[in-house]
Coordinates of C-alpha atoms in Angstrom, one line a residue:
M25 CA -8.7 -5.3 7.1
L26 CA -11.6 -2.8 6.9
D27 CA -12.4 -3.6 10.5
E28 CA -9.4 -1.5 11.5
L29 CA -10.1 1.4 9.2
P30 CA -11.2 4.7 10.9
L31 CA -14.7 5.0 9.4
A32 CA -16.4 7.3 12.0
L33 CA -19.8 8.7 11.2
D34 CA -21.3 11.9 12.6
R35 CA -25.0 11.7 12.7
D36 CA -25.3 15.3 13.6
A37 CA -23.3 16.5 10.5
P38 CA -25.2 18.0 7.6
E39 CA -23.6 15.5 5.1
P40 CA -25.7 12.4 4.5
L41 CA -24.3 9.2 6.0
S42 CA -23.8 7.7 2.6
V43 CA -21.6 10.6 1.6
Q44 CA -19.6 10.2 4.9
V45 CA -19.1 6.5 4.2
A46 CA -17.9 7.3 0.6
D47 CA -15.6 10.0 1.9
G48 CA -14.1 7.7 4.5
L49 CA -13.4 4.9 2.0
R50 CA -12.0 7.4 -0.5
A51 CA -9.7 8.9 2.1
A52 CA -8.5 5.4 3.1
A53 CA -7.6 4.7 -0.5
T54 CA -5.7 8.0 -1.0
S55 CA -3.8 7.6 2.3
G56 CA -2.6 4.1 1.5
L57 CA -4.7 2.3 4.1
L58 CA -6.6 0.7 1.2
R59 CA -4.7 -0.6 -1.8
T60 CA -5.6 -1.6 -5.3
S61 CA -7.3 -5.1 -5.4
D62 CA -8.2 -4.9 -1.7
R63 CA -11.7 -6.5 -1.2
L64 CA -14.3 -4.4 0.5
P65 CA -16.8 -6.0 2.8
S66 CA -20.3 -6.7 1.7
S67 CA -22.9 -3.9 2.1
R68 CA -24.6 -6.0 4.8
A69 CA -21.4 -6.6 6.8
L70 CA -20.3 -2.9 6.6
A71 CA -23.8 -1.7 7.5
Q72 CA -23.9 -3.9 10.6
R73 CA -20.5 -2.7 11.7
L74 CA -21.4 1.0 11.3
G75 CA -24.9 0.6 12.6
V76 CA -26.7 2.0 9.5
S77 CA -29.0 0.6 6.9
R78 CA -27.8 -1.3 3.9
T79 CA -29.2 1.4 1.6
V80 CA -26.7 3.9 3.1
I81 CA -23.8 1.5 2.2
A82 CA -25.2 0.7 -1.2
A83 CA -25.5 4.4 -2.0
A84 CA -21.9 5.0 -0.9
Y85 CA -20.7 2.1 -3.1
D86 CA -22.7 3.3 -6.1
Q87 CA -21.0 6.7 -5.8
L88 CA -17.5 5.2 -5.6
H89 CA -18.3 2.9 -8.5
A90 CA -19.5 5.9 -10.6
E91 CA -16.2 7.7 -9.8
G92 CA -14.2 4.6 -10.8
W93 CA -12.8 3.7 -7.4
I94 CA -14.4 0.3 -7.0
A95 CA -15.8 -2.5 -9.2
G96 CA -17.8 -5.6 -8.5
K97 CA -16.8 -9.1 -9.5
R98 CA -19.6 -11.5 -10.1
G99 CA -19.6 -14.1 -7.3
S100 CA -16.6 -12.6 -5.6
G101 CA -17.4 -9.3 -4.1
T102 CA -16.4 -5.6 -4.4
Y103 CA -12.8 -4.5 -4.9
L104 CA -10.8 -1.3 -4.9
T105 CA -9.7 -0.7 -8.5
T106 CA -7.9 2.6 -8.2
A107 CA -5.4 4.0 -5.6
P108 CA -2.7 6.5 -5.9
A109 CA 0.9 5.4 -6.0
A110 CA 2.7 5.5 -2.6
A111 CA 4.2 8.9 -1.8
P112 CA 7.9 8.9 -2.6
A113 CA 10.2 8.2 0.3
H114 CA 13.2 10.4 0.9
H115 CA 15.6 9.6 -1.9
R116 CA 17.9 6.8 -1.2
V117 CA 20.7 6.1 -3.6
T118 CA 20.5 2.6 -5.1
V119 CA 23.3 1.0 -7.1
G120 CA 23.1 0.9 -10.8
T121 CA 19.6 2.3 -11.2
D122 CA 18.1 4.9 -13.5
A123 CA 16.3 6.7 -10.7
E124 CA 16.7 10.4 -10.2
G125 CA 19.9 11.3 -8.5
P126 CA 23.2 9.4 -8.2
G127 CA 23.1 5.9 -9.6
Y128 CA 26.3 4.3 -8.2
D129 CA 27.0 4.1 -4.5
L130 CA 30.6 3.7 -3.6
G131 CA 30.2 4.5 0.1
P132 CA 31.9 2.2 2.6
G133 CA 30.3 -0.2 5.0
A134 CA 28.1 -2.3 2.7
P135 CA 28.6 -6.1 2.1
C136 CA 29.3 -7.9 -1.2
V137 CA 25.9 -9.6 -1.7
E138 CA 27.0 -10.6 -5.2
A139 CA 29.2 -13.2 -3.6
I140 CA 26.3 -14.9 -1.7
D141 CA 25.3 -18.3 -3.0
R142 CA 21.6 -17.7 -3.6
T143 CA 20.8 -21.4 -3.4
A144 CA 22.4 -21.8 0.0
W145 CA 20.8 -18.5 1.1
R146 CA 17.3 -19.7 0.1
R147 CA 17.9 -23.1 1.7
A148 CA 18.9 -21.5 5.0
W149 CA 15.8 -19.3 5.1
R150 CA 13.5 -22.2 4.3
A151 CA 15.1 -24.3 7.0
A152 CA 14.9 -21.5 9.5
S153 CA 11.2 -21.0 8.8
D154 CA 10.4 -24.7 9.2
Q155 CA 11.3 -24.6 12.9
P156 CA 8.4 -24.2 15.3
P157 CA 7.5 -20.7 16.5
I158 CA 9.2 -19.5 19.7
V159 CA 7.1 -18.9 22.8
R160 CA 9.7 -17.1 24.8
K161 CA 13.0 -15.7 23.5
D162 CA 16.3 -16.5 25.2
R163 CA 17.7 -13.1 26.0
S164 CA 21.2 -14.5 25.6
G165 CA 20.4 -15.6 22.1
E166 CA 19.4 -19.0 20.7
P167 CA 21.8 -21.7 22.1
E168 CA 22.5 -23.0 18.6
Y169 CA 23.4 -19.5 17.4
R170 CA 25.8 -18.9 20.2
A171 CA 27.4 -22.3 19.5
A172 CA 27.7 -21.5 15.8
V173 CA 29.3 -18.1 16.6
S174 CA 31.8 -19.7 19.0
E175 CA 32.8 -22.1 16.3
H176 CA 33.1 -19.3 13.8
L177 CA 35.2 -17.2 16.0
L178 CA 37.5 -20.1 16.8
R179 CA 38.0 -21.1 13.2
H180 CA 38.1 -17.6 11.5
R181 CA 39.3 -15.2 14.3
G182 CA 41.3 -17.4 16.6
L183 CA 39.1 -16.5 19.6
S184 CA 38.2 -19.3 22.0
A185 CA 35.2 -18.5 24.1
G186 CA 35.8 -20.6 27.2
S187 CA 35.0 -20.5 30.9
D188 CA 36.4 -17.0 31.2
T189 CA 34.1 -15.5 28.6
V190 CA 30.4 -15.7 27.5
V191 CA 28.9 -15.3 24.0
L192 CA 25.7 -13.3 23.7
A193 CA 23.7 -12.7 20.6
T194 CA 23.2 -9.0 19.7
A195 CA 21.2 -7.0 17.2
G196 CA 24.4 -5.7 15.7
T197 CA 27.3 -3.5 16.7
S198 CA 25.5 -0.2 17.3
S199 CA 22.8 -2.0 19.4
A200 CA 25.5 -3.8 21.4
V201 CA 27.3 -0.5 22.1
G202 CA 24.1 1.0 23.3
E203 CA 23.5 -2.0 25.6
L204 CA 27.0 -1.8 27.1
A205 CA 26.6 1.9 27.7
S206 CA 23.3 1.5 29.5
A207 CA 24.3 -1.7 31.4
L208 CA 27.9 -0.7 32.5
L209 CA 28.1 3.1 32.5
R210 CA 26.2 6.0 34.0
P211 CA 25.1 9.2 32.4
G212 CA 28.0 11.6 32.5
D213 CA 30.7 8.9 32.3
A214 CA 33.3 9.4 29.6
V215 CA 34.4 7.0 26.9
A216 CA 37.4 7.5 24.6
M217 CA 36.9 6.9 20.9
E218 CA 38.9 7.0 17.7
D219 CA 38.6 10.3 15.8
P220 CA 37.7 9.9 12.9
G221 CA 35.7 6.9 13.8
Y222 CA 32.5 5.0 13.6
Q223 CA 29.8 7.6 14.2
R224 CA 26.9 5.3 14.9
A225 CA 28.8 3.9 17.9
A226 CA 29.4 7.5 19.0
G227 CA 25.7 8.1 18.6
A228 CA 24.8 5.1 20.7
F229 CA 27.0 6.4 23.5
L230 CA 25.6 9.9 23.3
A231 CA 22.0 8.6 23.3
A232 CA 22.8 6.8 26.6
G233 CA 24.1 10.1 28.1
I234 CA 27.7 9.1 27.9
R235 CA 30.4 11.7 27.0
V236 CA 32.5 10.7 24.1
L237 CA 36.1 12.0 24.1
P238 CA 37.9 12.0 20.7
V239 CA 41.4 10.4 20.4
P240 CA 43.5 10.9 17.3
V241 CA 44.5 8.0 15.1
D242 CA 47.6 7.5 13.0
A243 CA 49.0 4.8 10.6
E244 CA 48.8 2.3 13.5
G245 CA 45.3 3.1 14.7
L246 CA 44.3 4.6 18.0
R247 CA 47.1 6.6 19.7
V248 CA 47.2 5.1 23.1
D249 CA 49.5 7.7 24.4
D250 CA 46.8 10.3 23.9
L251 CA 44.1 8.5 25.9
P252 CA 42.6 10.7 28.6
T253 CA 42.7 9.5 32.2
D254 CA 39.1 10.3 33.2
I255 CA 37.4 7.6 31.2
K256 CA 35.5 4.4 31.9
A257 CA 36.0 2.7 28.6
V258 CA 37.7 2.8 25.2
Y259 CA 36.0 2.0 21.9
C260 CA 38.2 1.1 18.9
T261 CA 38.5 -0.9 15.7
P262 CA 41.9 -2.4 15.9
A263 CA 41.8 -5.0 13.1
H264 CA 40.9 -2.4 10.5
Q265 CA 40.4 1.1 11.8
F266 CA 37.2 2.7 10.5
P267 CA 37.4 4.7 8.3
L268 CA 41.1 5.1 7.7
G269 CA 41.9 1.4 7.4
A270 CA 45.0 1.1 9.7
R271 CA 45.9 -2.2 11.5
M272 CA 46.9 -1.8 15.1
P273 CA 50.3 -3.6 15.6
A274 CA 50.9 -6.0 18.4
S275 CA 53.0 -3.5 20.4
R276 CA 50.2 -1.0 20.5
R277 CA 47.7 -3.6 21.4
V278 CA 49.7 -4.6 24.4
Q279 CA 50.0 -1.0 25.3
L280 CA 46.3 -0.5 25.1
V281 CA 45.6 -3.6 27.3
E282 CA 48.1 -2.5 29.9
F283 CA 46.5 1.0 30.0
A284 CA 43.0 -0.6 30.5
R285 CA 44.3 -2.8 33.4
R286 CA 46.1 0.1 35.1
A287 CA 43.1 2.4 34.8
G288 CA 40.5 -0.2 35.8
I289 CA 38.5 0.3 32.6
F290 CA 37.3 -2.0 29.7
V291 CA 38.0 -1.9 26.0
I292 CA 35.3 -2.4 23.4
E293 CA 36.8 -4.1 20.3
D294 CA 34.6 -3.6 17.3
D295 CA 35.7 -6.3 14.8
Y296 CA 33.3 -5.2 12.1
D297 CA 35.1 -6.8 9.1
G298 CA 38.0 -8.8 10.7
E299 CA 37.2 -11.8 8.5
L300 CA 38.0 -9.8 5.4
R301 CA 41.8 -9.9 5.2
Y302 CA 43.7 -10.9 2.1
D303 CA 47.4 -10.2 2.6
T304 CA 48.2 -11.9 5.8
A305 CA 46.5 -13.8 8.6
P306 CA 44.6 -11.5 11.0
L307 CA 46.5 -10.4 14.1
P308 CA 45.1 -12.0 17.3
L309 CA 42.1 -10.3 18.7
L310 CA 42.4 -8.0 21.7
A311 CA 39.8 -10.3 23.3
A312 CA 42.1 -13.3 22.9
M313 CA 44.9 -11.3 24.5
A314 CA 43.0 -9.9 27.5
P315 CA 39.5 -11.4 28.0
D316 CA 39.4 -9.8 31.4
V317 CA 39.2 -6.2 30.1
V318 CA 38.1 -6.5 26.4
V319 CA 34.5 -6.8 25.1
H320 CA 34.6 -8.3 21.6
L321 CA 31.9 -7.2 19.1
G322 CA 31.2 -8.8 15.7
T323 CA 28.4 -8.6 13.1
T324 CA 27.0 -10.4 10.1
S325 CA 26.1 -7.1 8.3
K326 CA 29.5 -6.8 6.6
I327 CA 30.2 -10.5 5.8
L328 CA 26.6 -11.5 4.7
S329 CA 23.8 -8.9 4.8
P330 CA 22.3 -6.5 7.3
V331 CA 18.9 -8.2 6.6
L332 CA 19.9 -10.8 9.3
G333 CA 20.1 -8.0 11.9
V334 CA 22.3 -10.1 14.2
G335 CA 25.8 -9.9 15.7
W336 CA 27.6 -11.1 18.8
L337 CA 29.3 -10.0 22.0
V338 CA 32.0 -11.9 23.8
A339 CA 33.0 -10.7 27.3
A340 CA 33.8 -11.7 30.8
P341 CA 30.8 -13.1 32.8
W342 CA 30.3 -10.0 34.9
I343 CA 29.9 -7.9 31.8
T344 CA 27.5 -10.3 30.1
A345 CA 25.5 -10.6 33.3
A346 CA 25.1 -6.8 33.4
V347 CA 23.9 -6.8 29.7
L348 CA 21.4 -9.6 30.4
A349 CA 20.1 -7.7 33.5
H350 CA 19.6 -4.6 31.3
R351 CA 17.7 -6.8 28.8
D352 CA 15.5 -8.1 31.5
R353 CA 14.8 -4.6 32.8
T354 CA 13.9 -3.2 29.3
G355 CA 12.4 -6.3 27.8
T356 CA 14.8 -6.2 24.8
S357 CA 16.7 -8.9 23.1
P358 CA 17.8 -9.7 19.5
S359 CA 15.4 -11.3 17.1
P360 CA 15.8 -15.1 16.7
A361 CA 15.0 -15.0 13.0
G362 CA 18.4 -13.9 11.8
Q363 CA 20.1 -16.2 14.3
R364 CA 18.3 -19.2 12.9
V365 CA 19.4 -18.4 9.4
L366 CA 23.0 -18.1 10.4
V367 CA 22.8 -21.4 12.3
E368 CA 21.6 -23.1 9.1
L369 CA 24.3 -21.5 7.0
A370 CA 27.0 -22.6 9.5
A371 CA 25.5 -26.1 10.0
H372 CA 25.9 -27.0 6.3
G373 CA 29.3 -25.4 5.8
D374 CA 27.8 -22.6 3.7
L375 CA 29.1 -19.9 6.0
A376 CA 32.7 -21.1 5.7
R377 CA 32.4 -21.5 1.9
H378 CA 30.9 -18.0 1.7
L379 CA 33.9 -16.5 3.6
R380 CA 36.3 -18.3 1.2
R381 CA 34.3 -17.0 -1.7
L382 CA 34.5 -13.4 -0.3
R383 CA 38.2 -13.6 0.1
R384 CA 38.5 -14.5 -3.5
A385 CA 36.0 -12.0 -4.8
L386 CA 37.1 -8.9 -3.0
P387 CA 40.9 -8.6 -3.8
P388 CA 40.3 -8.2 -7.5
R389 CA 37.7 -5.5 -6.7
R390 CA 40.2 -3.7 -4.5
E391 CA 42.9 -4.0 -7.2
L392 CA 40.6 -2.4 -9.7
V393 CA 40.0 0.6 -7.4
V394 CA 43.7 1.0 -6.4
T395 CA 44.9 0.7 -10.0
E396 CA 42.4 3.4 -11.2
L397 CA 43.4 5.7 -8.4
R398 CA 47.1 5.3 -8.7
R399 CA 46.9 5.6 -12.5
R400 CA 45.8 9.2 -11.8
G401 CA 48.6 9.9 -9.4
L402 CA 46.4 9.5 -6.3
T403 CA 47.6 8.1 -2.9
V404 CA 45.7 5.2 -1.4
V405 CA 46.0 4.4 2.3
G406 CA 44.8 1.5 4.5
D407 CA 45.6 -2.2 4.8
D408 CA 44.9 -4.7 2.1
A409 CA 41.7 -5.8 3.9
G410 CA 38.1 -5.0 4.4
S411 CA 35.9 -3.5 1.7
H412 CA 37.0 0.1 1.2
V413 CA 40.1 2.3 0.6
V414 CA 40.8 5.9 1.5
V415 CA 42.3 8.6 -0.7
P416 CA 43.8 11.5 1.5
L417 CA 43.0 15.0 0.4
P418 CA 44.7 18.3 1.5
N419 CA 41.7 20.1 3.1
A420 CA 38.0 20.3 3.6
E421 CA 37.4 22.3 0.4
A422 CA 39.1 19.6 -1.7
E423 CA 36.9 17.0 0.0
R424 CA 33.7 18.9 -0.6
R425 CA 34.6 19.5 -4.3
A426 CA 35.4 15.8 -4.8
V427 CA 32.1 14.7 -3.3
A428 CA 30.1 17.2 -5.3
A429 CA 31.9 16.4 -8.6
A430 CA 31.3 12.7 -8.2
E431 CA 27.7 13.2 -7.3
A432 CA 27.2 15.4 -10.3
R433 CA 28.3 12.5 -12.5
G434 CA 26.1 10.0 -10.7
V435 CA 28.5 8.5 -8.2
V436 CA 28.3 8.7 -4.4
V437 CA 31.6 8.7 -2.5
D438 CA 32.1 9.3 1.2
G439 CA 34.0 12.2 2.7
L440 CA 36.0 11.7 5.9
A441 CA 34.7 15.0 7.5
R442 CA 31.5 13.4 8.6
H443 CA 33.3 10.6 10.4
H444 CA 34.8 13.0 13.0
L445 CA 33.2 13.3 16.4
R446 CA 32.4 17.0 15.8
S447 CA 29.7 15.9 13.4
Q448 CA 27.7 14.5 16.3
P449 CA 25.1 16.9 17.8
G450 CA 26.0 18.1 21.2
T451 CA 29.8 17.5 20.9
H452 CA 32.5 20.1 21.1
S453 CA 35.6 18.4 19.8
A454 CA 38.2 20.2 17.6
P455 CA 37.3 20.7 13.9
P456 CA 38.2 17.8 11.6
S457 CA 41.8 17.6 10.7
T458 CA 41.8 14.5 8.4
F459 CA 40.3 14.9 5.0
G460 CA 39.8 12.5 2.1
I461 CA 37.4 10.1 0.4
A462 CA 36.5 6.6 1.4
I463 CA 35.6 4.4 -1.6
G464 CA 33.7 1.1 -1.0
Y465 CA 34.2 -1.6 -3.5
A466 CA 32.0 -4.5 -2.1
A467 CA 28.4 -3.5 -2.6
P468 CA 28.2 -2.6 -6.3
S469 CA 27.9 -5.3 -8.9
S470 CA 31.2 -6.0 -10.8
R471 CA 29.8 -4.2 -13.9
D472 CA 28.8 -1.2 -11.9
L473 CA 32.1 -1.1 -10.1
R474 CA 34.0 -1.0 -13.5
T475 CA 31.8 1.9 -14.6
A476 CA 31.8 4.0 -11.4
V477 CA 35.4 3.7 -10.2
P478 CA 37.0 5.6 -13.1
I479 CA 34.4 8.4 -12.7
A480 CA 35.2 8.7 -9.0
A481 CA 39.0 8.6 -9.7
D482 CA 38.7 11.3 -12.3
C483 CA 36.7 13.5 -9.9
L484 CA 39.3 13.0 -7.2
A485 CA 42.2 13.7 -9.5
E486 CA 40.6 17.1 -10.4
T487 CA 40.9 18.2 -6.8
R488 CA 44.7 18.0 -6.7
P489 CA 46.5 21.4 -6.5
R490 CA 47.9 22.4 -9.8
P491 CA 51.6 23.5 -10.1
A492 CA 52.1 27.3 -10.2
G493 CA 52.0 28.7 -13.7
C494 CA 49.6 26.0 -15.1

């Protein structure tokens, strides 16, 4: 390790070489390059590396020993005994901790890891690590992974990936959106997107130089009648609109497909949590209705964990060929590690069992949230699906007060204002017109959820306008 440390000596400097060596090692410890219990090289080895006598290194070690930085162990060597704690990272809320700042995170978009069978999880990781190292990655994704995804989509989403479509591995939804933008569109092209909608997708388009045009949503999702004509693609979340939770009905799905065919454009269907439906069977995917114009995206980050870092893309061969050509040009492709873990989970039936477990675990959580909110006279919108609900609020001020009040009591909730396209740098859409709070119920532990939800519900209830004279 010390072979890589920047220990440069200036023989023209007034400071003795031993002082310079001690200063360099001390700086390495305080900056984190050296850590407590790290073994230092012998005085002979370090002297040879730096081109100085052993007495220089011995004097430096003696000084550091006197200051309490290092200590020798008989027959073992010299070790760093003291190093400062790592500098604190920017504060990130963690669920159920006593750390400074909010302790309960009820934001949407996180998975229910409490439902994961840890024995199956460990077994899958061990089995994945037992496979031989890969010499060259398959830019399409590991064949076993693509086969497992095809089976998963057929069994759980009713999508058959046949001769008219191709399955590719991706690094997740946002990464796939960026690849599609770079592979199929040109800077300056326009894409229509739900507003409010998934801002990381908008960010991926904008990073590729694509203009993003906001399209309003209603109780049935994206309003197809409001789609602009000068676009190359449409991005939407029809199974469970993010963040408002609407389900696009069959009639509007047909309308969207017909629009795409007439306009000669393609539709990106982000099915981020389509497996998580509890009231009825999911509606058929857009990709199953129109594989010629629809690109289907899925991810493991909502049904398992973002640690896998993998998802999938299903599209017509001309689209997947363009994506693969982009990967060849840029040298990018998704990591095989997460793919291998999913393969192992699927091979032993653990993935299917996990999804059944999720569908049993999440409805009681949702019922807890909905009951607490309605008990306080609050309205809840969104389908009985996914992992979050939305409480509408009358205006931006009410939303800000609700978020601030919850945070002051140690609970993070998510305001809808930030999910509007206007929140993206460089965009000039109309000001947000939909206000409210999105409350996620998957990520916290069951105990933390029972503690945090009543607090959030109280804070939301306090934002309601009071009748005149009260």
